[in-house]
Coordinates of C-alpha atoms and ligand atoms in Angstrom, one line a residue:
M1 CA 0.0 0.0 0.0
A2 CA 1.3 3.4 -0.9
N3 CA 2.1 5.9 1.9
W4 CA -0.2 8.7 0.9
N5 CA 1.5 11.2 3.3
Q6 CA 4.8 11.0 1.5
E7 CA 5.8 12.9 -1.6
K8 CA 5.5 10.9 -4.7
K9 CA 8.0 10.8 -7.5
T10 CA 7.1 12.4 -10.8
D11 CA 9.2 10.1 -13.0
G12 CA 7.9 7.8 -15.7
T13 CA 5.1 6.4 -13.6
T14 CA 2.8 9.4 -14.2
P15 CA 0.4 9.2 -17.2
E16 CA 1.9 10.1 -20.5
N17 CA 2.2 13.9 -21.2
A18 CA 0.8 14.7 -17.7
D19 CA 3.0 17.8 -17.4
E20 CA 2.0 19.0 -20.8
E21 CA -1.7 18.4 -20.2
M22 CA -1.7 20.1 -16.9
A23 CA 0.1 23.1 -18.5
V24 CA -2.9 23.2 -20.8
A25 CA -5.3 22.9 -17.8
G26 CA -3.8 26.0 -16.3
S27 CA -3.2 28.0 -19.4
D28 CA -6.4 30.2 -19.3
A29 CA -4.1 32.5 -17.3
K30 CA -4.6 36.3 -17.1
P31 CA -1.6 38.5 -16.4
H32 CA -0.1 37.2 -13.3
T33 CA 0.5 39.0 -10.1
V34 CA 1.0 36.0 -7.8
S35 CA 4.2 34.1 -7.6
A36 CA 4.2 30.4 -8.0
P37 CA 4.5 28.3 -4.9
S38 CA 7.9 26.9 -5.0
D39 CA 9.8 24.7 -2.6
H40 CA 12.9 23.2 -4.1
A41 CA 12.7 20.2 -1.7
V42 CA 9.2 19.4 -3.1
K43 CA 8.6 17.5 -6.3
W44 CA 5.8 19.2 -8.0
L45 CA 3.6 17.5 -10.6
L46 CA 2.2 20.7 -12.0
P47 CA 4.5 23.0 -13.9
E48 CA 5.4 26.4 -12.5
K49 CA 3.1 28.2 -14.9
S50 CA 0.0 26.2 -13.8
R51 CA 0.9 26.6 -10.2
R52 CA 1.2 30.4 -10.6
Y53 CA -2.2 30.5 -12.3
L54 CA -3.8 28.3 -9.7
A55 CA -2.3 30.3 -6.8
E56 CA -4.0 33.4 -8.2
L57 CA -7.2 31.7 -8.8
F58 CA -7.4 30.1 -5.4
Q59 CA -6.9 33.5 -3.7
G60 CA -10.7 33.8 -4.3
L61 CA -11.5 30.6 -2.4
R62 CA -14.0 31.3 0.4
G63 CA -14.6 28.2 2.5
D64 CA -12.4 25.1 2.9
V65 CA -12.7 22.3 0.3
T66 CA -12.0 18.6 1.1
L67 CA -10.7 16.4 -1.7
L68 CA -11.0 12.8 -0.9
V69 CA -8.8 10.5 -3.0
F70 CA -9.4 6.7 -3.2
V71 CA -7.0 4.3 -4.8
K72 CA -6.2 0.6 -4.9
D73 CA -2.7 -0.5 -5.5
G74 CA -2.1 -2.2 -8.8
V75 CA -5.3 -1.0 -10.4
N76 CA -5.0 1.8 -13.0
E77 CA -1.6 2.4 -11.3
P78 CA -0.2 5.4 -13.1
Y79 CA -3.5 7.2 -12.7
N80 CA -3.6 6.5 -9.0
Q81 CA -0.3 8.2 -8.6
F82 CA -1.3 11.1 -10.8
C83 CA -4.4 11.7 -8.6
S84 CA -2.5 11.8 -5.3
E85 CA 0.2 14.0 -6.8
F86 CA -2.3 16.4 -8.4
V87 CA -4.4 16.7 -5.2
S88 CA -1.2 17.1 -3.1
D89 CA -0.1 19.9 -5.4
L90 CA -3.4 21.7 -5.1
A91 CA -3.3 21.4 -1.3
R92 CA 0.2 22.9 -1.3
I93 CA -0.9 25.8 -3.5
S94 CA -3.9 26.7 -1.2
T95 CA -4.3 26.0 2.5
K96 CA -8.0 26.1 1.9
I97 CA -7.8 22.7 0.1
N98 CA -7.7 19.7 2.4
P99 CA -6.6 16.5 0.9
R100 CA -7.5 13.1 2.3
F101 CA -6.2 9.8 0.9
A102 CA -7.8 6.4 1.5
S103 CA -7.8 2.9 0.2
L104 CA -10.5 1.5 -1.8
D105 CA -10.8 -1.2 0.9
S106 CA -11.4 1.2 3.7
E107 CA -14.6 1.9 5.6
L108 CA -14.6 5.4 4.2
A109 CA -14.8 3.9 0.6
Q110 CA -17.8 1.8 1.7
K111 CA -19.4 4.8 3.3
H112 CA -19.2 6.8 0.1
A113 CA -19.9 3.8 -2.2
V114 CA -16.6 4.1 -3.9
R115 CA -15.6 1.0 -5.9
R116 CA -13.2 2.2 -8.6
S117 CA -9.6 3.3 -8.5
P118 CA -8.8 6.1 -8.7
T119 CA -11.8 8.2 -7.5
I120 CA -11.8 11.8 -6.2
L121 CA -14.7 13.1 -4.2
V122 CA -15.2 16.9 -3.9
Q123 CA -16.5 18.2 -0.5
P124 CA -18.2 14.8 0.1
E125 CA -20.0 15.8 3.3
T126 CA -22.0 18.4 1.4
Y127 CA -22.0 17.5 -2.3
Q128 CA -22.1 14.4 -4.5
I129 CA -19.4 15.3 -7.0
R130 CA -17.0 12.6 -8.1
F131 CA -14.2 11.9 -10.6
T132 CA -14.1 8.2 -11.6
G133 CA -10.6 8.1 -13.1
A134 CA -7.9 10.7 -13.0
P135 CA -8.6 14.2 -14.3
A136 CA -5.3 14.1 -16.1
G137 CA -6.3 15.9 -19.3
E138 CA -8.7 18.6 -20.3
E139 CA -11.1 17.6 -17.6
G140 CA -8.6 18.8 -15.0
K141 CA -10.3 22.2 -15.6
A142 CA -13.6 20.7 -14.3
L143 CA -11.9 19.7 -11.0
I144 CA -10.7 23.3 -10.6
E145 CA -14.2 24.6 -11.3
A146 CA -15.7 22.1 -8.8
I147 CA -13.3 23.3 -6.1
L148 CA -14.3 26.9 -6.7
M149 CA -18.0 26.0 -6.6
A150 CA -17.7 23.9 -3.5
S151 CA -15.8 26.7 -1.8
S152 CA -18.4 29.4 -2.6
G153 CA -21.4 27.1 -2.4
E154 CA -22.7 28.8 -5.5
S155 CA -23.5 26.7 -8.6
G156 CA -23.3 29.6 -11.1
L157 CA -26.3 28.2 -13.0
A158 CA -28.4 30.8 -14.8
E159 CA -31.5 31.9 -13.0
M160 CA -33.9 30.0 -15.3
S161 CA -31.8 26.8 -15.0
A162 CA -31.9 27.0 -11.2
K163 CA -35.7 27.5 -11.3
I164 CA -36.1 24.4 -13.5
L165 CA -34.1 22.4 -11.0
D166 CA -36.2 23.7 -8.1
Q167 CA -39.0 21.5 -9.5
L168 CA -37.0 18.3 -9.1
Q169 CA -38.4 15.9 -6.6
E170 CA -36.6 12.6 -7.3
P171 CA -32.9 11.7 -7.2
R172 CA -30.8 12.1 -10.3
H173 CA -27.4 10.7 -11.0
A174 CA -25.5 12.3 -14.0
Q175 CA -22.5 10.5 -15.4
V176 CA -20.5 12.4 -18.0
F177 CA -18.1 10.2 -20.0
V178 CA -15.0 12.1 -21.1
S179 CA -11.6 11.6 -22.7
P180 CA -8.5 13.5 -21.7
T181 CA -8.1 15.2 -25.1
C182 CA -11.7 16.2 -25.7
P183 CA -12.0 20.0 -25.5
Y184 CA -15.8 19.9 -25.2
C185 CA -15.9 17.6 -22.2
P186 CA -14.9 19.9 -19.3
Q187 CA -17.8 22.2 -20.1
Q188 CA -20.3 19.3 -20.0
V189 CA -18.8 18.1 -16.7
V190 CA -19.0 21.5 -15.2
T191 CA -22.7 21.8 -16.1
A192 CA -23.4 18.5 -14.3
F193 CA -21.4 19.7 -11.3
R194 CA -23.3 22.9 -11.2
A195 CA -26.5 21.0 -11.1
A196 CA -25.1 18.9 -8.2
V197 CA -24.2 22.1 -6.3
Q198 CA -27.6 23.6 -7.0
R199 CA -29.5 20.6 -5.6
P200 CA -27.1 18.7 -3.3
D201 CA -30.1 16.9 -1.8
L202 CA -31.1 15.1 -5.0
I203 CA -28.4 15.4 -7.7
S204 CA -25.1 13.6 -7.9
A205 CA -22.7 14.2 -10.7
E206 CA -19.8 12.0 -11.9
C207 CA -17.0 12.5 -14.5
V208 CA -16.0 9.1 -15.9
E209 CA -12.7 8.6 -17.7
T210 CA -13.6 6.3 -20.7
G211 CA -10.0 5.2 -21.2
E212 CA -9.5 4.1 -17.6
H213 CA -13.0 2.6 -17.3
Q214 CA -13.7 1.1 -20.7
D215 CA -16.1 -1.5 -19.2
L216 CA -18.4 1.4 -18.0
A217 CA -18.1 3.0 -21.4
L218 CA -19.0 -0.2 -23.1
R219 CA -21.9 -0.8 -20.7
F220 CA -23.5 2.5 -21.6
N221 CA -22.6 2.1 -25.3
V222 CA -20.4 5.2 -25.3
G223 CA -19.1 5.9 -28.8
A224 CA -18.3 9.6 -28.6
V225 CA -17.6 12.0 -25.8
P226 CA -18.9 13.9 -24.0
H227 CA -21.7 11.4 -23.5
T228 CA -24.0 12.0 -20.5
V229 CA -26.1 9.3 -18.9
I230 CA -28.8 10.2 -16.4
N231 CA -30.0 7.6 -13.9
A232 CA -28.2 4.9 -16.0
D233 CA -30.8 5.2 -18.7
H234 CA -31.4 8.6 -20.4
A235 CA -28.5 9.6 -22.7
M236 CA -27.3 13.0 -24.2
I237 CA -24.6 12.7 -26.8
G238 CA -22.2 15.6 -27.3
L239 CA -21.9 19.0 -25.6
V240 CA -25.4 20.2 -24.8
S241 CA -26.5 23.7 -23.5
E242 CA -27.1 24.2 -19.8
E243 CA -30.8 24.9 -20.6
R244 CA -31.2 21.5 -22.4
F245 CA -29.1 19.7 -19.7
V246 CA -31.3 20.8 -16.8
A247 CA -34.5 20.3 -18.7
E248 CA -33.5 16.7 -19.6
L249 CA -32.2 16.1 -16.1
L250 CA -35.6 17.1 -14.7
T251 CA -37.8 15.3 -17.3
L252 CA -35.7 12.5 -18.6
Q253 CA -37.0 13.4 -22.0
S254 CA -34.9 14.5 -25.0
F255 CA -35.0 18.1 -26.1
E256 CA -32.5 17.5 -29.0
G257 CA -32.9 20.1 -31.7
S258 CA -35.2 22.3 -29.5
E259 CA -33.7 25.7 -28.9
S260 CA -35.7 26.4 -25.7
P261 CA -36.4 23.3 -23.7
D262 CA -38.4 25.5 -21.2
G263 CA -40.8 26.4 -23.9
S264 CA -39.9 30.1 -23.6
A265 CA -39.3 32.3 -26.7
G266 CA -35.6 31.6 -26.2
H267 CA -34.2 34.8 -24.9
Q268 CA -34.5 34.7 -21.1
G269 CA -33.6 38.4 -20.9
H270 CA -32.4 38.4 -17.4
S271 CA -29.3 40.5 -17.9
A272 CA -28.9 44.1 -18.9
P273 CA -27.8 44.8 -22.5
V274 CA -24.1 44.8 -23.0
D275 CA -22.7 47.6 -25.2
M276 CA -19.4 47.7 -27.1
D277 CA -17.7 48.8 -30.3
L278 CA -17.1 45.4 -31.9
L279 CA -18.8 42.1 -31.2
I280 CA -17.1 39.0 -32.6
I281 CA -19.1 35.8 -32.9
G282 CA -16.8 32.8 -32.8
G283 CA -13.8 32.0 -30.7
G284 CA -11.5 30.2 -33.2
P285 CA -8.2 31.5 -34.6
A286 CA -9.9 34.2 -36.8
G287 CA -12.1 35.6 -33.9
L288 CA -9.3 35.5 -31.4
T289 CA -6.8 37.3 -33.7
A290 CA -9.4 39.9 -34.6
A291 CA -10.1 40.5 -30.9
I292 CA -6.4 41.0 -30.1
Y293 CA -6.0 43.5 -33.0
A294 CA -9.3 45.3 -32.3
A295 CA -8.7 45.7 -28.6
R296 CA -5.1 47.0 -29.2
S297 CA -6.6 49.6 -31.6
G298 CA -8.8 50.8 -28.7
L299 CA -12.1 49.2 -29.7
R300 CA -14.2 47.8 -26.9
T301 CA -14.5 44.3 -28.1
M302 CA -16.1 41.0 -26.9
I303 CA -16.1 37.5 -28.2
L304 CA -19.3 35.4 -28.0
E305 CA -18.7 31.7 -28.5
G306 CA -21.6 29.2 -28.8
K307 CA -19.7 26.2 -27.6
T308 CA -16.1 26.3 -26.4
V309 CA -13.2 28.4 -27.6
G310 CA -10.8 27.2 -30.2
G311 CA -12.9 26.1 -33.1
Q312 CA -11.8 23.1 -35.1
I313 CA -8.1 23.6 -34.3
A314 CA -8.9 22.5 -30.7
V315 CA -9.6 19.0 -32.1
T316 CA -6.7 18.8 -34.5
P317 CA -4.3 16.3 -33.1
I318 CA -1.1 17.8 -34.5
V319 CA -0.4 21.0 -36.4
E320 CA 2.9 21.0 -38.4
N321 CA 2.4 23.9 -40.7
Y322 CA 1.9 26.9 -38.4
P323 CA 5.0 29.0 -38.6
G324 CA 7.1 29.1 -35.4
F325 CA 5.9 25.6 -34.3
S326 CA 7.4 22.6 -36.2
S327 CA 4.9 20.4 -34.4
V328 CA 2.3 21.4 -31.8
S329 CA -1.0 19.9 -30.7
G330 CA -4.0 21.9 -31.9
V331 CA -5.3 22.4 -28.4
A332 CA -1.9 23.7 -27.1
L333 CA -1.7 26.2 -30.0
V334 CA -5.2 27.5 -29.4
E335 CA -4.7 27.7 -25.7
M336 CA -1.8 30.1 -26.3
M337 CA -4.1 32.2 -28.6
V338 CA -6.9 32.2 -26.0
E339 CA -4.5 33.2 -23.2
Q340 CA -3.3 36.1 -25.3
A341 CA -6.8 37.2 -26.3
R342 CA -8.0 37.1 -22.7
R343 CA -5.5 39.7 -21.8
Y344 CA -7.5 42.1 -24.0
V345 CA -11.1 41.0 -24.2
Q346 CA -13.8 39.1 -22.4
I347 CA -14.7 35.8 -24.0
V348 CA -18.2 34.5 -23.3
Q349 CA -18.5 30.7 -23.9
G350 CA -21.5 28.5 -24.2
E351 CA -23.8 31.2 -25.5
P352 CA -24.9 30.6 -29.1
V353 CA -26.3 33.6 -30.8
Q354 CA -29.9 33.0 -31.8
E355 CA -30.6 36.1 -33.8
V356 CA -28.9 39.2 -35.2
K357 CA -30.7 42.4 -35.8
I358 CA -29.2 45.3 -37.7
G359 CA -30.4 48.8 -36.8
R360 CA -28.5 51.9 -35.7
R361 CA -26.4 49.3 -33.8
V362 CA -26.0 45.6 -34.4
E363 CA -27.8 43.5 -31.8
A364 CA -27.1 39.9 -31.0
L365 CA -29.5 37.9 -28.9
T366 CA -28.6 34.8 -26.9
E367 CA -30.6 32.9 -24.3
H368 CA -28.9 34.9 -21.6
G369 CA -28.6 38.3 -22.9
L370 CA -28.6 41.1 -25.5
Y371 CA -25.3 42.3 -26.9
R372 CA -25.1 45.6 -28.8
A373 CA -22.2 46.8 -30.9
R374 CA -21.2 49.3 -33.6
A375 CA -19.8 46.5 -35.8
L376 CA -20.1 42.7 -36.0
L377 CA -17.5 40.2 -37.1
L378 CA -18.8 36.7 -38.0
A379 CA -16.0 34.2 -37.4
T380 CA -18.3 31.3 -37.0
G381 CA -16.1 28.7 -38.7
A382 CA -17.3 25.6 -40.5
S383 CA -18.8 22.2 -39.6
W384 CA -18.0 18.7 -40.7
R385 CA -19.7 17.6 -43.9
T386 CA -21.8 14.4 -43.7
L387 CA -22.1 11.5 -46.1
G388 CA -25.8 11.3 -46.0
V389 CA -25.8 7.5 -46.1
P390 CA -28.1 5.1 -44.1
G391 CA -26.7 4.5 -40.6
E392 CA -24.7 7.7 -40.4
S393 CA -27.0 9.8 -38.3
E394 CA -28.6 6.8 -36.5
L395 CA -25.2 5.6 -35.3
F396 CA -23.7 9.0 -34.6
G397 CA -22.1 8.8 -31.1
R398 CA -22.4 5.0 -31.3
G399 CA -19.3 4.5 -33.4
V400 CA -19.7 7.2 -36.0
S401 CA -17.6 10.2 -35.1
F402 CA -16.2 13.4 -36.6
C403 CA -13.6 14.0 -33.8
A404 CA -10.7 11.6 -33.6
T405 CA -9.1 13.8 -30.9
C406 CA -12.2 13.5 -28.7
D407 CA -13.2 9.9 -29.3
G408 CA -10.0 8.1 -30.4
Y409 CA -9.4 6.8 -26.8
L410 CA -12.5 4.7 -27.1
Y411 CA -11.0 2.7 -30.0
K412 CA -7.6 1.7 -28.5
N413 CA -7.0 -1.9 -29.6
R414 CA -10.1 -1.8 -31.8
H415 CA -10.7 -1.4 -35.5
V416 CA -11.7 1.9 -37.1
L417 CA -12.1 3.3 -40.6
V418 CA -11.4 6.9 -41.6
I419 CA -13.3 8.3 -44.6
G420 CA -11.8 11.0 -46.8
G421 CA -8.5 11.9 -48.5
G422 CA -7.6 15.4 -47.2
N423 CA -5.3 16.6 -44.4
T424 CA -7.9 15.9 -41.8
A425 CA -8.5 12.3 -42.8
V426 CA -4.8 11.4 -43.0
T427 CA -3.9 13.3 -39.8
N428 CA -6.8 11.4 -38.0
A429 CA -5.7 8.0 -39.4
L430 CA -2.2 8.6 -38.1
Y431 CA -3.4 9.8 -34.7
L432 CA -5.8 6.8 -34.3
K433 CA -3.0 4.4 -35.2
N434 CA -0.7 6.0 -32.7
L435 CA -3.4 5.5 -30.0
G436 CA -3.3 1.8 -30.7
A437 CA -6.2 1.4 -33.0
S438 CA -6.1 -0.8 -36.1
V439 CA -6.9 1.7 -38.9
G440 CA -8.0 1.6 -42.5
V441 CA -8.8 4.6 -44.8
I442 CA -11.5 4.7 -47.4
H443 CA -11.1 7.3 -50.2
R444 CA -13.3 7.9 -53.3
R445 CA -10.3 8.6 -55.7
D446 CA -7.0 7.0 -56.4
A447 CA -4.9 9.8 -54.9
F448 CA -5.0 11.8 -51.7
R449 CA -5.3 15.6 -51.6
A450 CA -3.5 15.6 -48.3
E451 CA 0.1 17.0 -48.0
R452 CA 2.9 14.7 -49.3
Q453 CA 4.5 14.6 -45.9
L454 CA 1.3 13.2 -44.3
V455 CA 0.8 10.7 -47.1
D456 CA 4.4 9.5 -46.6
A457 CA 3.7 9.0 -42.9
L458 CA 0.6 7.0 -43.7
D459 CA 2.6 4.7 -46.0
K460 CA 5.3 4.3 -43.4
E461 CA 2.7 3.1 -40.9
H462 CA 1.4 0.6 -43.4
I463 CA -2.2 1.9 -43.0
P464 CA -4.3 0.1 -45.7
V465 CA -6.3 2.3 -48.1
Y466 CA -9.4 1.3 -49.9
W467 CA -9.0 3.4 -53.1
N468 CA -11.8 4.4 -55.4
S469 CA -14.3 3.4 -52.9
V470 CA -17.4 5.1 -51.5
V471 CA -19.3 4.2 -48.3
E472 CA -22.9 3.2 -49.1
E473 CA -24.1 2.3 -45.7
I474 CA -22.9 2.2 -42.1
L475 CA -24.2 -1.0 -40.4
G476 CA -25.0 -1.8 -36.8
T477 CA -27.9 -1.8 -34.4
D478 CA -26.8 -0.3 -31.1
A479 CA -23.2 0.3 -32.3
V480 CA -21.3 0.4 -35.6
Q481 CA -20.5 -3.2 -36.7
A482 CA -19.4 -2.8 -40.4
V483 CA -19.6 -0.5 -43.5
R484 CA -20.7 -1.5 -46.9
I485 CA -18.5 0.1 -49.6
R486 CA -18.6 0.1 -53.4
N487 CA -15.5 0.2 -55.6
L488 CA -16.2 2.8 -58.3
H489 CA -14.0 1.0 -60.8
D490 CA -15.4 -2.4 -60.9
G491 CA -18.8 -1.7 -59.1
E492 CA -18.2 -4.4 -56.6
A493 CA -19.7 -4.0 -53.1
S494 CA -18.0 -5.4 -50.0
H495 CA -18.5 -5.3 -46.2
I496 CA -15.7 -4.3 -43.9
P497 CA -16.3 -5.2 -40.2
T498 CA -15.3 -2.3 -37.9
D499 CA -16.0 -0.7 -34.5
G500 CA -15.7 2.9 -35.5
V501 CA -16.1 5.2 -38.5
F502 CA -14.4 8.6 -38.5
L503 CA -15.7 11.0 -41.1
A504 CA -13.3 13.6 -42.6
I505 CA -14.8 14.6 -45.8
G506 CA -14.5 18.3 -45.6
E507 CA -16.5 21.1 -44.2
T508 CA -19.4 23.5 -44.8
A509 CA -19.5 27.1 -43.7
N510 CA -21.5 27.9 -40.6
A511 CA -23.3 30.7 -42.4
G512 CA -26.8 30.4 -40.9
L513 CA -26.7 33.8 -39.1
A514 CA -25.3 35.4 -42.3
R515 CA -28.1 33.9 -44.3
D516 CA -30.7 35.2 -41.8
I517 CA -29.3 38.7 -42.0
G518 CA -29.4 38.5 -45.8
L519 CA -25.7 38.7 -46.5
Q520 CA -24.4 37.7 -49.9
L521 CA -23.0 34.1 -50.0
T522 CA -20.8 32.4 -52.4
S523 CA -21.9 29.4 -54.6
D524 CA -20.6 27.0 -51.9
G525 CA -22.5 28.7 -49.1
S526 CA -19.6 30.6 -47.6
I527 CA -19.9 34.3 -46.7
Q528 CA -18.8 36.6 -49.6
V529 CA -16.2 39.0 -48.5
D530 CA -14.0 41.6 -50.2
D531 CA -10.2 41.7 -49.7
R532 CA -10.7 43.7 -46.5
M533 CA -13.2 41.1 -45.0
R534 CA -16.2 43.4 -45.5
T535 CA -19.4 41.6 -46.3
S536 CA -22.3 42.8 -48.5
H537 CA -23.7 44.8 -45.5
P538 CA -21.9 47.8 -43.9
R539 CA -20.5 47.2 -40.4
I540 CA -20.7 43.4 -40.8
Y541 CA -17.5 41.6 -41.5
A542 CA -16.5 37.9 -41.8
A543 CA -13.2 36.0 -41.3
G544 CA -11.9 32.5 -41.2
D545 CA -13.4 29.2 -42.4
V546 CA -16.9 30.7 -42.7
T547 CA -15.5 32.7 -45.8
G548 CA -14.4 29.4 -47.5
G549 CA -11.1 29.4 -49.4
V550 CA -8.2 27.3 -48.3
R551 CA -9.2 27.1 -44.7
Q552 CA -5.9 27.1 -43.0
I553 CA -5.1 28.3 -39.5
V554 CA -2.6 30.8 -40.8
T555 CA -5.2 32.2 -43.3
A556 CA -7.8 32.4 -40.5
V557 CA -5.4 34.3 -38.3
G558 CA -4.5 36.6 -41.3
Q559 CA -8.1 37.3 -42.1
G560 CA -8.9 38.0 -38.5
S561 CA -6.2 40.7 -38.4
V562 CA -7.4 42.2 -41.7
A563 CA -11.0 42.3 -40.5
A564 CA -10.0 44.1 -37.3
L565 CA -8.0 46.7 -39.1
S566 CA -10.8 47.4 -41.6
I567 CA -13.3 47.7 -38.7
F568 CA -11.0 50.1 -36.9
E569 CA -10.7 52.2 -40.1
D570 CA -14.4 52.2 -40.9
L571 CA -15.5 53.0 -37.3
S572 CA -12.9 55.8 -37.0
R573 CA -14.2 57.3 -40.3
E574 CA -17.8 57.1 -38.9
G575 CA -16.4 59.2 -36.0
Ligands
NAP601 P1 -10.7 18.6 -47.6 O1 -9.3 19.0 -47.9 O2 -11.8 19.4 -48.3 O3 -10.8 17.1 -48.0 C1 -12.0 16.4 -48.0 C2 -11.8 15.0 -48.5 O4 -13.0 14.3 -48.4 C3 -11.3 14.9 -49.9 O5 -10.3 14.0 -50.1 C4 -12.6 14.6 -50.7 O6 -12.3 13.8 -51.8 C5 -13.3 13.8 -49.7 N1 -14.8 13.9 -49.8 C6 -15.5 15.0 -49.9 N2 -16.8 14.7 -50.0 C7 -16.9 13.4 -50.0 C8 -18.0 12.4 -50.1 N3 -19.2 12.8 -50.2 N4 -17.7 11.1 -50.0 C9 -16.4 10.7 -49.9 N5 -15.4 11.5 -49.8 C10 -15.6 12.8 -49.9 O7 -11.1 18.6 -46.1 P2 -10.2 18.5 -44.8 O8 -9.3 17.4 -44.9 O9 -11.2 18.4 -43.6 O10 -9.4 19.8 -44.7 C11 -10.1 21.1 -44.7 C12 -9.1 22.2 -44.7 O11 -8.4 22.2 -43.5 C13 -8.1 22.0 -45.8 O12 -7.8 23.3 -46.3 C14 -6.9 21.4 -45.1 O13 -5.7 21.7 -45.7 C15 -7.0 22.1 -43.7 N6 -6.4 21.2 -42.7 C16 -5.2 21.5 -42.3 C17 -4.6 20.7 -41.3 C18 -3.2 21.0 -40.9 O14 -2.6 21.8 -41.5 N7 -2.7 20.4 -39.9 C19 -5.2 19.6 -40.8 C20 -6.5 19.3 -41.2 C21 -7.1 20.2 -42.2 P3 -11.6 14.4 -53.1 O15 -10.2 14.5 -52.8 O16 -11.9 13.4 -54.1 O17 -12.3 15.7 -53.4

């Protein structure tokens, strides 16, 4: 049995990339004024930058928070050690955090019904918040949020969501299945934790690591993350809004596709209008760059992001063509951009814009508020294109996925097929192979359009390619079992048994708002812009993937800067 009062070593026994991932976890940093706790005799798990960030953040802790860590030697061993080191670090950073370590065989484990190693409980005497598995990746952010919530006793739920939960009269257990590299997962976990803080009498919330607890993931047929299961029965696949989450938690009915689960007109209107010079919709590279440039020009600027910051780059496993970085993970690159942008502007996440009105000022309505600005930049990005074949939508989240970075962990030691022949398809195939999956690629032509370097890497890995082949059907009942493909040269059909299908067949512009406003679009549905990123309507601009073109990170960044400079010029001229 490990001695939990002793310092642990941080050598190769920690989970792979733990340092790097924790650096990501702490990289939402604002300009720092607090020095990092440092004691040269102590072996820290967290890098100095994260410690400095957390030290500043934890200055705002009000009450003490107990973190109870349960482990069993020999089970999920590197993750056990990670948990105890992580929690020990947090306790050294703030005296308000009280760590306790116990064995899975202890009475305490029995008392709290803890059966899996590692498990972390947050403030267990007051709340039912638990991590089943180590928060060693993106979801480390959710642990930090849970600590802040438990310390303040405030859930941070919107007023309407709190009112919905007031109606709850029966117990609810929300399990959110996550993977360490899923950028959408922490937000879903935090929403579940908020609910547990709002109604500690009836709601328990659990973050489950799919990689460490694959048996649980299989039991609940988890094929994509985040995947939320309520009371072991009702499922929500993907990141869902807080409004939808609480409504489904209450009713155990699906509100998928419904904008306002509460039946209201959508805008809850409980906050005062926010006024600014420039409103940017979309927090990917284009929006973040524009924000930096605009704010530095003196424009009062804000970013509204419907989901989570980063856009598609946050789910790009590796980027090798962004100058200055010969190889960097997409999430690390975007975290650096976000950190820089946050120095200048406020970024509001999880607030999709429902409607834009153009009058003397531009107005954007969300469920939570009204935002008014002199100019609007649409940096809404693009979404994955779908095949439109039978089985694709039915099995989405049950083996069909668009995000190798999020869901790849579920397919370790299993077979997957990647569809497409561009950079995304080849990058995803290499990433999945690297995770330990057995991978094949299906491409409709006899040559890839992906970069030579990536194609060479694919050859080197001996990843088989089904050339000149199209997918006609994805087969399976509760989960993907096979695909039926047809060879376009000889017309022959064949079945390929597989566990997962990763689609990477290009993108379509997220131009819904632009269409509603009546902006001119191109023939492929992207927003038409001039060379200064002006759209067909004065004071409305667009940048990044939503404008079509070559859709590279560097071009999105370049367009963001051009848009901001144009906006500054135009608004200055207006006086
Ligand atoms: P893409 O370059 O447009 O490639 C889409 C692929 O899907 C093509 O090979 C296309 O086949 C195939 N396809 C399209 N519709 C299909 C259908 N209905 N059925 C079967 N196959 C279909 O898309 P992407 O790979 O997502 O890349 C999008 C942009 O992001 C590109 O500009 C790319 O360079 C960039 N990107 C960059 C990086 C990086 O730099 N690290 C990584 C990912 C993406 P055809 O070849 O026959 O048209």
